[in-house]
PDB file of C-alpha atoms and ligand atoms in Angstrom:
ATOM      1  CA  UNK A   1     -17.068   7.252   7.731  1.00 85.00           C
ATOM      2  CA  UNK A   2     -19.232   5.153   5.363  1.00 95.00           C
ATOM      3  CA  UNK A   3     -18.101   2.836   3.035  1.00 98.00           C
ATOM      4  CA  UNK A   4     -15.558   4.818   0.548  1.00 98.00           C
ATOM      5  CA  UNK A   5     -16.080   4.287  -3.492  1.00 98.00           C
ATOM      6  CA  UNK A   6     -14.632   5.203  -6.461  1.00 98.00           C
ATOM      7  CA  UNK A   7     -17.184   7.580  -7.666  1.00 97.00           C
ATOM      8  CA  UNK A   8     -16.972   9.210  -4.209  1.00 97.00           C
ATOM      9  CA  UNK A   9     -13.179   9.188  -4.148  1.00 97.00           C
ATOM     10  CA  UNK A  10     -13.390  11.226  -7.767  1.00 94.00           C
ATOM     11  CA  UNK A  11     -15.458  13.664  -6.240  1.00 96.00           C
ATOM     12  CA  UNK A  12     -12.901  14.515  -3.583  1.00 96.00           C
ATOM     13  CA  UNK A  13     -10.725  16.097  -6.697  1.00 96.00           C
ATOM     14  CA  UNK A  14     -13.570  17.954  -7.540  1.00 94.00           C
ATOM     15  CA  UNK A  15     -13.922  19.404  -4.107  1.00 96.00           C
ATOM     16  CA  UNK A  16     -10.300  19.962  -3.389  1.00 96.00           C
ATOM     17  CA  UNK A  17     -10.009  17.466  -0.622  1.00 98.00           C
ATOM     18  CA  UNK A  18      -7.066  15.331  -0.367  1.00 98.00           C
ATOM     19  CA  UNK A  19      -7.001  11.357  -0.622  1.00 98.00           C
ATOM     20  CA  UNK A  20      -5.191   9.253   1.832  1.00 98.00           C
ATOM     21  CA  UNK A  21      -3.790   5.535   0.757  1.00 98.00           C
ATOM     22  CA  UNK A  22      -1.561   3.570   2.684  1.00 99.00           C
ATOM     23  CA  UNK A  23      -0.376   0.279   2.284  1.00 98.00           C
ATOM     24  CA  UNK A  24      -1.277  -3.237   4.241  1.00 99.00           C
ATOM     25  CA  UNK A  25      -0.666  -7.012   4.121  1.00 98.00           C
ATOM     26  CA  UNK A  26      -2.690  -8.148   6.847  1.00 98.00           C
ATOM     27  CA  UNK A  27      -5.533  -8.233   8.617  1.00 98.00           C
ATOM     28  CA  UNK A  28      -4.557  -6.852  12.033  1.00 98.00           C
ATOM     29  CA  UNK A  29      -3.500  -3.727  10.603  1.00 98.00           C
ATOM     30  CA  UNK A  30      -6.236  -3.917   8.064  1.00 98.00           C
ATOM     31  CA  UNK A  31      -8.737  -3.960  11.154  1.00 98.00           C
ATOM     32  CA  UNK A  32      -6.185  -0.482  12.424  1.00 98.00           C
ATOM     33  CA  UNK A  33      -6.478   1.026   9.253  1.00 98.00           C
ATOM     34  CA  UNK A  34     -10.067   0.747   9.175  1.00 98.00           C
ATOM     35  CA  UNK A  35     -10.610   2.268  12.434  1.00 98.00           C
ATOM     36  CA  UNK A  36      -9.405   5.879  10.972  1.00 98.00           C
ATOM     37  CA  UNK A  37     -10.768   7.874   8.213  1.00 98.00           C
ATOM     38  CA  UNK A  38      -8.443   6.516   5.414  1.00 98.00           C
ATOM     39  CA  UNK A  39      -9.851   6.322   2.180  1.00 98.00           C
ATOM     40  CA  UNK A  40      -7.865   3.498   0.329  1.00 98.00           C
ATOM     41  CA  UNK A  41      -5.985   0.930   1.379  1.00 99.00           C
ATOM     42  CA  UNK A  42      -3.124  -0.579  -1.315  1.00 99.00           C
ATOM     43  CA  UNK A  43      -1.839  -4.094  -0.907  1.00 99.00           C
ATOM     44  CA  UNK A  44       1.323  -3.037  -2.881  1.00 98.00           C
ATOM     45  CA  UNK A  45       3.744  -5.363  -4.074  1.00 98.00           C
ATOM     46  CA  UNK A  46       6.248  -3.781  -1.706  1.00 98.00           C
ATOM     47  CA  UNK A  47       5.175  -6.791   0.135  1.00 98.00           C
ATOM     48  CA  UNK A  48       8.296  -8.958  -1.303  1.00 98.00           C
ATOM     49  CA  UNK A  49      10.412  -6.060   0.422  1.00 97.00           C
ATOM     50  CA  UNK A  50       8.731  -5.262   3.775  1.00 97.00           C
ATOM     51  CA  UNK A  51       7.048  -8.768   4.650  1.00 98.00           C
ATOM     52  CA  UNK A  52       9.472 -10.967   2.903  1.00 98.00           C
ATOM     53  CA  UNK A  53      13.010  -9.110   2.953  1.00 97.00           C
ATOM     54  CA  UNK A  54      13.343  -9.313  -0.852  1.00 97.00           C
ATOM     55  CA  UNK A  55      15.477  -6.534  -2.400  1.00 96.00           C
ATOM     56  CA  UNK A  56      13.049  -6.026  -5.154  1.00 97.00           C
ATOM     57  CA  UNK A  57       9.613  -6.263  -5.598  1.00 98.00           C
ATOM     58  CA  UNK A  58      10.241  -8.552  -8.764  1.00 98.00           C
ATOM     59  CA  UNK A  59       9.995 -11.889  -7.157  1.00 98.00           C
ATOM     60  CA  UNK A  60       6.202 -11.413  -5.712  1.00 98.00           C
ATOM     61  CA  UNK A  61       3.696 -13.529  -7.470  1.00 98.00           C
ATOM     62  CA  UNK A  62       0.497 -13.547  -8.323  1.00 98.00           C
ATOM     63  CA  UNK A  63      -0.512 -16.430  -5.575  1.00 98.00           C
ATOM     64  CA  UNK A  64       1.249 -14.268  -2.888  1.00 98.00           C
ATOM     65  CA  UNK A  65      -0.936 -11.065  -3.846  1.00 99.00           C
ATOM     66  CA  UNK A  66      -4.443 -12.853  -3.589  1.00 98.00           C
ATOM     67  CA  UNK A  67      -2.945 -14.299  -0.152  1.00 98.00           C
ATOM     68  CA  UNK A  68      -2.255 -11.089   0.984  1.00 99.00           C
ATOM     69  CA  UNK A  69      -5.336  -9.221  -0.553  1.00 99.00           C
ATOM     70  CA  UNK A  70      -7.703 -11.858   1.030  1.00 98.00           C
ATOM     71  CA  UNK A  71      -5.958 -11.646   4.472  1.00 98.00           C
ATOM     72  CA  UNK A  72      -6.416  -7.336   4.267  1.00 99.00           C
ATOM     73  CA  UNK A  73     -10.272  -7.563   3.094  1.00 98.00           C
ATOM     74  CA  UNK A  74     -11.044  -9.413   5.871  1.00 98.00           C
ATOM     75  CA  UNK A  75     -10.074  -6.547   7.940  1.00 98.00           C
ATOM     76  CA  UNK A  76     -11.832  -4.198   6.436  1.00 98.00           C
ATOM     77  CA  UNK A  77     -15.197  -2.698   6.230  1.00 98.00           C
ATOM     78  CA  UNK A  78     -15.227   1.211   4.746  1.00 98.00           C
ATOM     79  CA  UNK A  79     -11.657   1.959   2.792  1.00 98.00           C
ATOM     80  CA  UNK A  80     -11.670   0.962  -0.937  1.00 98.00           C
ATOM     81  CA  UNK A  81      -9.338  -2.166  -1.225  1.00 99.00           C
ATOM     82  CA  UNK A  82      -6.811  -2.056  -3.962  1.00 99.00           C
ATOM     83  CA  UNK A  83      -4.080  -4.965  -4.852  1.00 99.00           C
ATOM     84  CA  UNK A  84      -1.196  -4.417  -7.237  1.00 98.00           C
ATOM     85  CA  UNK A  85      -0.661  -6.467 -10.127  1.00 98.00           C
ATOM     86  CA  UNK A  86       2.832  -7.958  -9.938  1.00 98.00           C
ATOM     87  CA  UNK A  87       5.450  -7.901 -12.539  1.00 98.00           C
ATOM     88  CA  UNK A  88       4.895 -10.557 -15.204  1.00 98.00           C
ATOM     89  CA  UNK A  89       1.356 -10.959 -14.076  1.00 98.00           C
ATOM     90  CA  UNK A  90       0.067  -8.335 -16.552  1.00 98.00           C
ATOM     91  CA  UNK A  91       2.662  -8.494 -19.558  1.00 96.00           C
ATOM     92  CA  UNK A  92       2.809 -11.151 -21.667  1.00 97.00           C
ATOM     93  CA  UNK A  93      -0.576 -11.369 -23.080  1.00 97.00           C
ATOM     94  CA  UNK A  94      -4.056  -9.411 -22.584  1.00 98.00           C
ATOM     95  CA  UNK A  95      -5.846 -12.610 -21.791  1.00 98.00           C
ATOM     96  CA  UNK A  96      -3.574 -13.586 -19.179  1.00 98.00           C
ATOM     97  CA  UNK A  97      -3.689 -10.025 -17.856  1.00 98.00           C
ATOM     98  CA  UNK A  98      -7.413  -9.946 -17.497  1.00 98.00           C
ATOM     99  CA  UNK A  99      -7.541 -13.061 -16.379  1.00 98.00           C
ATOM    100  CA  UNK A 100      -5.152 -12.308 -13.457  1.00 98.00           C
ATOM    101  CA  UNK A 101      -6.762  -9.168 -12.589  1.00 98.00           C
ATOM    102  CA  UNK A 102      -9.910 -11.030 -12.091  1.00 98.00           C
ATOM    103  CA  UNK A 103      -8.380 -13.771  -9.693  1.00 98.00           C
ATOM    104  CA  UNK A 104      -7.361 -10.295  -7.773  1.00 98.00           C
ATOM    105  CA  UNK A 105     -11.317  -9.547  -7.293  1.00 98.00           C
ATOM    106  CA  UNK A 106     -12.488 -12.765  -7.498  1.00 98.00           C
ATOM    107  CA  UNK A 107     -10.103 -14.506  -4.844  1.00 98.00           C
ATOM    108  CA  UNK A 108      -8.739 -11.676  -2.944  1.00 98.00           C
ATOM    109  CA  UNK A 109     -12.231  -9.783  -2.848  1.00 98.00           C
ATOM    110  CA  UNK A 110      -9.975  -6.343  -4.222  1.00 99.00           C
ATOM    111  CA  UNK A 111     -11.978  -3.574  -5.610  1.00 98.00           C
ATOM    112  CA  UNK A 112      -9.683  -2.257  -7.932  1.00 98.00           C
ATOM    113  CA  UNK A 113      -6.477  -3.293  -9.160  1.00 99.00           C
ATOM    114  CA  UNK A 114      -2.821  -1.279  -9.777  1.00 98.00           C
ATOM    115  CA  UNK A 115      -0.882  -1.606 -12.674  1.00 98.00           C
ATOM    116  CA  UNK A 116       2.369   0.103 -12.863  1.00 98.00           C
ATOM    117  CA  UNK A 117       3.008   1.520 -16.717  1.00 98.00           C
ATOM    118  CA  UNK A 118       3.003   4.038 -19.262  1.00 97.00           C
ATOM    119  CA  UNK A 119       1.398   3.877 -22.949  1.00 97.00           C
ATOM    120  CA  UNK A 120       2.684   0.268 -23.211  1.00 97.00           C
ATOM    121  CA  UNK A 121      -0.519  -0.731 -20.204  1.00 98.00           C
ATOM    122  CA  UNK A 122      -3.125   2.116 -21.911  1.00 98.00           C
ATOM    123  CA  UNK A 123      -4.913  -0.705 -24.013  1.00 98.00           C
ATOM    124  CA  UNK A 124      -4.910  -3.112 -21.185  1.00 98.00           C
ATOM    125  CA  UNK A 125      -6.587  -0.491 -18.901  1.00 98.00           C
ATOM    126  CA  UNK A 126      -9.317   0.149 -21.866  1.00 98.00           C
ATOM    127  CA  UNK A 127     -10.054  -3.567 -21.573  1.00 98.00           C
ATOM    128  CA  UNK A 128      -9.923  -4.066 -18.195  1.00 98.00           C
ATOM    129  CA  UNK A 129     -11.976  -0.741 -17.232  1.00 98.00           C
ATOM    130  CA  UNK A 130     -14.534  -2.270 -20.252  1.00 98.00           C
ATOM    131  CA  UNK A 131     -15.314  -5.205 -18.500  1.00 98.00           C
ATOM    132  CA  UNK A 132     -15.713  -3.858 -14.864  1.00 97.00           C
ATOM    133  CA  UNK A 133     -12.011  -4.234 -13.544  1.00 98.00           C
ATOM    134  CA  UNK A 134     -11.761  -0.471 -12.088  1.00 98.00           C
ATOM    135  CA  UNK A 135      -7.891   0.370 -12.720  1.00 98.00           C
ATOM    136  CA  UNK A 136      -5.479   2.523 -10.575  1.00 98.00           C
ATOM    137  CA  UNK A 137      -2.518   3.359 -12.390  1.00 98.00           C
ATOM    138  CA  UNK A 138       1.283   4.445 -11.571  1.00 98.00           C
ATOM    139  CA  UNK A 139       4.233   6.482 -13.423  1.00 98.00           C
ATOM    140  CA  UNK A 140       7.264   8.028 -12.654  1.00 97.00           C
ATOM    141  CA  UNK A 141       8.983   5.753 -10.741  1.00 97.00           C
ATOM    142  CA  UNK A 142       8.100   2.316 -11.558  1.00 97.00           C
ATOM    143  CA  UNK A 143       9.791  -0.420  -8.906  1.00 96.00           C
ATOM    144  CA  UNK A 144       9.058  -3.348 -11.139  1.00 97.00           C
ATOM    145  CA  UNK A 145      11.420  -1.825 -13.806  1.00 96.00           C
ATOM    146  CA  UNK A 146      14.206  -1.162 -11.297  1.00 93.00           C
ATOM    147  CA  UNK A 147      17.216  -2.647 -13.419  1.00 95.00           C
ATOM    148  CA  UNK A 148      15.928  -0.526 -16.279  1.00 91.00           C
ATOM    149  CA  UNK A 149      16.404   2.827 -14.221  1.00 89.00           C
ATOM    150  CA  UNK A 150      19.689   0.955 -12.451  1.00 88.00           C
ATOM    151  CA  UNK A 151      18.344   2.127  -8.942  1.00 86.00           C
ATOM    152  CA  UNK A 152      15.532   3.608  -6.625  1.00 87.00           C
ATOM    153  CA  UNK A 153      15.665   7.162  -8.859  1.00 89.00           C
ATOM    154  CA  UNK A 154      13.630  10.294  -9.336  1.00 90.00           C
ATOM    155  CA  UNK A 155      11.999  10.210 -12.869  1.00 90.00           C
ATOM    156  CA  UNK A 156      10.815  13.311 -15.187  1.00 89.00           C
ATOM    157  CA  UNK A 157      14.006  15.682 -14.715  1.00 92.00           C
ATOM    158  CA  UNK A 158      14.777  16.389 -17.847  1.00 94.00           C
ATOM    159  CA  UNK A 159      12.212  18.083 -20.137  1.00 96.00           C
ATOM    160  CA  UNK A 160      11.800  15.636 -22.793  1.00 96.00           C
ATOM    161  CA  UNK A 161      10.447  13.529 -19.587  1.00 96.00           C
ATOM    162  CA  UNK A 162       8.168  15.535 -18.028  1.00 97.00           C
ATOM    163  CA  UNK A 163       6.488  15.504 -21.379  1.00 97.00           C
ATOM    164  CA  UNK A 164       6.424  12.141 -21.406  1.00 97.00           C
ATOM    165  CA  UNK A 165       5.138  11.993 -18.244  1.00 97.00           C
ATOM    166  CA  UNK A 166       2.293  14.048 -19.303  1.00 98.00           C
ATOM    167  CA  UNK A 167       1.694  12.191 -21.809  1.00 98.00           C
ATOM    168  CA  UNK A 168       1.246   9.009 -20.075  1.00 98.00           C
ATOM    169  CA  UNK A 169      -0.586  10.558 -17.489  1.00 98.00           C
ATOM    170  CA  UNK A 170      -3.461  11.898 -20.280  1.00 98.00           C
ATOM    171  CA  UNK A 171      -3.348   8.427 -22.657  1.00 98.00           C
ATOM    172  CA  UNK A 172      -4.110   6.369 -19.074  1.00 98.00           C
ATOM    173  CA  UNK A 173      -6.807   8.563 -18.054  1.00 98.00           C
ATOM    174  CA  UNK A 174      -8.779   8.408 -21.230  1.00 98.00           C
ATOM    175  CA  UNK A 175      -7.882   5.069 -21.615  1.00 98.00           C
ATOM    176  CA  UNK A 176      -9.923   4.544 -18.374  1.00 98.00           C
ATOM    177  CA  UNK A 177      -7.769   4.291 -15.079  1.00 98.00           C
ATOM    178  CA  UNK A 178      -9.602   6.045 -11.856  1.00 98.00           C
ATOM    179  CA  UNK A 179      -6.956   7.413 -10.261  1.00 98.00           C
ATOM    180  CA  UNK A 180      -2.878   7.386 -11.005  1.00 98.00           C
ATOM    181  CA  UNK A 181       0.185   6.809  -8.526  1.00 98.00           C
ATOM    182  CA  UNK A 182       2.475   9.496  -8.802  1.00 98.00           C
ATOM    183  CA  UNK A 183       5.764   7.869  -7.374  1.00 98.00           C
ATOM    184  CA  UNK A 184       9.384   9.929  -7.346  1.00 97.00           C
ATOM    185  CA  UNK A 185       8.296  12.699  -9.553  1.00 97.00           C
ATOM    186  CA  UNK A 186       9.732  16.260  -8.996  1.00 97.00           C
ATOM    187  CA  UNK A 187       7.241  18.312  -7.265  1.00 97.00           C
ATOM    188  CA  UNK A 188       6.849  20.868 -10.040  1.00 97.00           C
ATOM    189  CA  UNK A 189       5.953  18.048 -12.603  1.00 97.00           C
ATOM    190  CA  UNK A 190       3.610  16.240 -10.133  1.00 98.00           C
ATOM    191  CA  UNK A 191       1.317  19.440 -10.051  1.00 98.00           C
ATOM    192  CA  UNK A 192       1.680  19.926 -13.623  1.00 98.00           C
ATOM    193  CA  UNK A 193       0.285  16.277 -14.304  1.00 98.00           C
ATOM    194  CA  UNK A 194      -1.988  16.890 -11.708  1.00 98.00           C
ATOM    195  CA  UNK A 195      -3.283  19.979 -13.191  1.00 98.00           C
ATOM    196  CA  UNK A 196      -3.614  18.041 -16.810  1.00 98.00           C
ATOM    197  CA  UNK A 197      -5.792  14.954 -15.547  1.00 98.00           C
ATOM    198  CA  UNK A 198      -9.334  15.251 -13.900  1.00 98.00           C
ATOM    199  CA  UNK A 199      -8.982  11.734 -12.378  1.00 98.00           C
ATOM    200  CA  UNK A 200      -7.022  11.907  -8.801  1.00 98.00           C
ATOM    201  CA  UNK A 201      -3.538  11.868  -8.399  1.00 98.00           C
ATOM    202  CA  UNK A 202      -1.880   9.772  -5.503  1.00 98.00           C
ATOM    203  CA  UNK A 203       1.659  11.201  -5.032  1.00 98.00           C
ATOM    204  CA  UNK A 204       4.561   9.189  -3.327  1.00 98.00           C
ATOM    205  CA  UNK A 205       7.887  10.821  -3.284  1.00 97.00           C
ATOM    206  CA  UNK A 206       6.362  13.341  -5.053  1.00 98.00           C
ATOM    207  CA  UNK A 207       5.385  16.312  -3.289  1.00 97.00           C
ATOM    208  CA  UNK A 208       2.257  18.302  -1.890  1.00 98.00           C
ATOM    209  CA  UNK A 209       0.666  19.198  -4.695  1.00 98.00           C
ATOM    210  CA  UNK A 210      -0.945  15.610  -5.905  1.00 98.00           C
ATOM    211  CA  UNK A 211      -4.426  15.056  -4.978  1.00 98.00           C
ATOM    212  CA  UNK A 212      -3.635  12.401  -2.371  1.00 98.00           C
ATOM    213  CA  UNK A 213      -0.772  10.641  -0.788  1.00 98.00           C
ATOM    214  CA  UNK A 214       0.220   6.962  -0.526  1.00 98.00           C
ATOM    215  CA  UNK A 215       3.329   5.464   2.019  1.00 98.00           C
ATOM    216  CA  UNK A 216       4.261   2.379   3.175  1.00 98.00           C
ATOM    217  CA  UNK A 217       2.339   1.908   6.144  1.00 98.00           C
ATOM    218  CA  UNK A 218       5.762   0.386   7.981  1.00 98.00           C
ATOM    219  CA  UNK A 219       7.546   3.667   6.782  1.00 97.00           C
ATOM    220  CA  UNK A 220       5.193   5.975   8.504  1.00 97.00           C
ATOM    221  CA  UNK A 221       5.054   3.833  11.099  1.00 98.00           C
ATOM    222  CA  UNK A 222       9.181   3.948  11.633  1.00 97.00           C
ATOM    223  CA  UNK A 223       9.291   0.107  11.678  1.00 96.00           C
ATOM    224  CA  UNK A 224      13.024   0.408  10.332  1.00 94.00           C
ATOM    225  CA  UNK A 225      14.840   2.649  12.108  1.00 88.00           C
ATOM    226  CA  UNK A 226      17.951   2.427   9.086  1.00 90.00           C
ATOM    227  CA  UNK A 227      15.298   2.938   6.315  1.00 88.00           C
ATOM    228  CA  UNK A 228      14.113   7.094   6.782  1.00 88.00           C
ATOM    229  CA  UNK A 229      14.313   8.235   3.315  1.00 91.00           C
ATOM    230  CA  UNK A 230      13.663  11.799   2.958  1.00 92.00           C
ATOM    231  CA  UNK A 231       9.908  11.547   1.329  1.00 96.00           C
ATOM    232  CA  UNK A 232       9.093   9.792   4.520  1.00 96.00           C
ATOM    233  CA  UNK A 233       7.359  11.190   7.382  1.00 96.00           C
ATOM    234  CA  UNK A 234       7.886   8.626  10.469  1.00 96.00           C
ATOM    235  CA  UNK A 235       4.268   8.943  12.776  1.00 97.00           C
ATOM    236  CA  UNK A 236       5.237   6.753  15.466  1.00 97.00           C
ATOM    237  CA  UNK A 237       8.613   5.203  16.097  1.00 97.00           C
ATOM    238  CA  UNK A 238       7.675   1.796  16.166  1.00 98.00           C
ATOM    239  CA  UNK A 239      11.185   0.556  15.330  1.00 97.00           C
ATOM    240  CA  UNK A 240      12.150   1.714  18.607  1.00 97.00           C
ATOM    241  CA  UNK A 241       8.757   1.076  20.546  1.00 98.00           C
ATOM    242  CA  UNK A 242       8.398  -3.194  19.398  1.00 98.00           C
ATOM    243  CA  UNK A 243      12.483  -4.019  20.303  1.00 98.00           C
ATOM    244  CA  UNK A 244      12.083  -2.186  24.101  1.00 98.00           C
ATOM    245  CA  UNK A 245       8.915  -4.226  24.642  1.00 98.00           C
ATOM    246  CA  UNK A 246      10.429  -7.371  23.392  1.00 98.00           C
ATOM    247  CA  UNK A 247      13.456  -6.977  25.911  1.00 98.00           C
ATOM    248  CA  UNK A 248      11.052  -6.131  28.680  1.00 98.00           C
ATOM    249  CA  UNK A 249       9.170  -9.562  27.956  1.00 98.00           C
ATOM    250  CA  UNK A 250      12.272 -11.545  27.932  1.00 98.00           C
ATOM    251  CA  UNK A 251      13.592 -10.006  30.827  1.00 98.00           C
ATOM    252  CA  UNK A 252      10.609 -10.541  32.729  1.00 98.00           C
ATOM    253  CA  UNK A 253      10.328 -14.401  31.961  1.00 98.00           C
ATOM    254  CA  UNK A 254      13.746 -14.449  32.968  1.00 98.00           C
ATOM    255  CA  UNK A 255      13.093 -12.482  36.238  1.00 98.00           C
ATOM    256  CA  UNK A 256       9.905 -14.299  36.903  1.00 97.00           C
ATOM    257  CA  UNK A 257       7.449 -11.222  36.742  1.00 96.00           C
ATOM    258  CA  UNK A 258       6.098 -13.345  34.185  1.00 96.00           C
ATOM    259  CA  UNK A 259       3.574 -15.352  34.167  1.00 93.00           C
ATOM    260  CA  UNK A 260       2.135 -14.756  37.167  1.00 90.00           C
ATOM    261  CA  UNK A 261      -1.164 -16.244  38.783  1.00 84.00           C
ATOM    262  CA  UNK A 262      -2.753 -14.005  37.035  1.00 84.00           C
ATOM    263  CA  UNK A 263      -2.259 -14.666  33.652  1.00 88.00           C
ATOM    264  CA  UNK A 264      -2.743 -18.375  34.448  1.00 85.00           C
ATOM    265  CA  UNK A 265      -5.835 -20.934  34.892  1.00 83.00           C
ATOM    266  CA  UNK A 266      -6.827 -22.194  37.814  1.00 81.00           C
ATOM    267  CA  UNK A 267      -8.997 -25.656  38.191  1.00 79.00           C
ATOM    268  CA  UNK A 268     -12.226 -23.511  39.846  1.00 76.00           C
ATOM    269  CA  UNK A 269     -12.467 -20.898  37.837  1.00 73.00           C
ATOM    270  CA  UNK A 270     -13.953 -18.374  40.226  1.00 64.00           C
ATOM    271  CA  UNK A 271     -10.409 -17.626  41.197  1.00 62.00           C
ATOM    272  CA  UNK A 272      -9.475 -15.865  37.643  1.00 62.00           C
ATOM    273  CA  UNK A 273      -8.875 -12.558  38.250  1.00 63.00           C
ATOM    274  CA  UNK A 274      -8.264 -10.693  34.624  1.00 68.00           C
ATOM    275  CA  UNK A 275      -4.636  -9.754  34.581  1.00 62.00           C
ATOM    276  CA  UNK A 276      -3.743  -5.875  34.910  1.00 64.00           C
ATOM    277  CA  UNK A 277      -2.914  -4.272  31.906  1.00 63.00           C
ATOM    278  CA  UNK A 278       1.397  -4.511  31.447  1.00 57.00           C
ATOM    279  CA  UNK A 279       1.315  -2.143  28.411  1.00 61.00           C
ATOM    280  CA  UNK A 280       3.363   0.329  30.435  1.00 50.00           C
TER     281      UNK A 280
HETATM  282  O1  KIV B   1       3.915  -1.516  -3.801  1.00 87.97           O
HETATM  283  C1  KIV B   1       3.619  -0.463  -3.205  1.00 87.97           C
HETATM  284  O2  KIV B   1       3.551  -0.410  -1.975  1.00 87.97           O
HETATM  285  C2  KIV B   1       3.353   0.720  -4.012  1.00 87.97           C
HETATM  286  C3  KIV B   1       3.155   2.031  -3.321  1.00 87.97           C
HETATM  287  C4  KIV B   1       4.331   2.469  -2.576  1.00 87.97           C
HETATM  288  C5  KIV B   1       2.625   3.063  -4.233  1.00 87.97           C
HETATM  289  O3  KIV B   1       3.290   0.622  -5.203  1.00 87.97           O
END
């Protein structure tokens, strides 16, 4: 795969072929991820839940995302590299916004950013798109306004919603955003928002019918063996794979089976032999 791009990423919609995004916050996965065919990798603000055991995402900062950003680009080579904006990073004034949304290319070397927001972020995207800040954005479920929904909780049930939804969707793709985060949508709205925007939907929690799909790459990796929500698809079972390996290594150093001489230096080195793999 050759390096991925926006304009190339839009013509996947065209085409009919789906988008995959996943998440990262480092650059040992980053170098993973960029040894498959994923298209776009998403340091998402779910950082201040998965890598620092917040209960919200609230508490990230802006500091923290150009940390993590910088850490993932240096990891990469062909997905396109896009960092969230955290809350309060983007709100209280334009200036600020763009300002912050620069340090996000600038320091963290991201391509594009994420804002989550409806109408209320529209002008913000016009600006931002205006001066070269390429803008991803996300609806439905937004986790930076979790006390306003009181919980983790599927958005555009009623009518009057899914209209609104809509809505947004259209006002933040003429406004100028290159692609929109669907996130705990009900499947039949999804497609219909999908159907009403020509940029490319990324769906979370939101059914097959978006143009691509975004997870947490520790959720589809089944890092947490108490966290399978039903939109997630465990690939590996990690959660269960890391603890056994851990226990063998302690009970090993306990045992003795290691170190052995073969995993240590000797004075001549002519006697190194390279130690067998233990992986199994
Ligand atoms: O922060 C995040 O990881 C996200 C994705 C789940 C879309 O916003």
């Amino acid at each position: 795969m050759s390096k991925i791009n926006i304009p190339k990423l839009q013509k996947l919609k065209q085409s009919g072929e789906k988008l995959a995004m996943v998440t990262c916050y480092d650059a040992t996965f980053a170098r993973l991820i960029d040894s498959t065919d994923i298209e776009v990798v998403l340091v998402g603000d779910s950082l201040g839940m998965v890598i620092q055991g917040q209960k919200t995402t609230l508490p990230v900062t802006l500091e923290e995302m150009i940390y993590h950003t910088r850490a993932v680009a240096r990891g990469l080579t062909k997905p396109l590299l896009v960092a969230d904006m955290p809350f309060l990073s983007y709100q209280a004034s334009l200036s600020e916004a763009i300002k912050n949304a620069g340090q996000l290319l600038k320091k963290g070397h991201a391509e594009s950013v994420k804002i989550e927001g409806g109408e209320e972020v529209g002008e913000l995207v016009a600006k931002l798109t205006k001066i070269g800040v390429p803008v991803m954005g996300h609806i439905g479920l937004q986790p930076q306004s979790i006390h306003k929904y009181g919980g983790y909780k599927i958005q555009g049930r009623s009518l009057s919603d899914e209209k609104r939804l809509i809505k947004e969707a259209k006002v933040l793709a003429e406004a100028g955003c290159w692609s929109l985060v669907l996130e705990g949508i009900p499947i039949e709205v999804a497609q219909k928002i999908t159907r009403s925007v020509a940029i490319p939907t990324i769906g979370i929690a939101s059914g097959p019918h978006c143009d691509g799909q975004v997870l947490v790459i520790y959720d589809l990796l089944g890092m947490d063996p108490k966290f399978r929500p039903r939109f997630v698809k465990p690939y590996a079972d990690l959660g269960k794979i890391i603890p056994e390996a851990l226990q063998r290594y302690q009970g090993e150093i306990k045992s003795g089976h290691f170190p052995t001489e073969e995993h240590s230096f000797h004075r001549d080195l002519t006697l190194l032999k390279r130690p067998k793999s233990s992986a199994s």
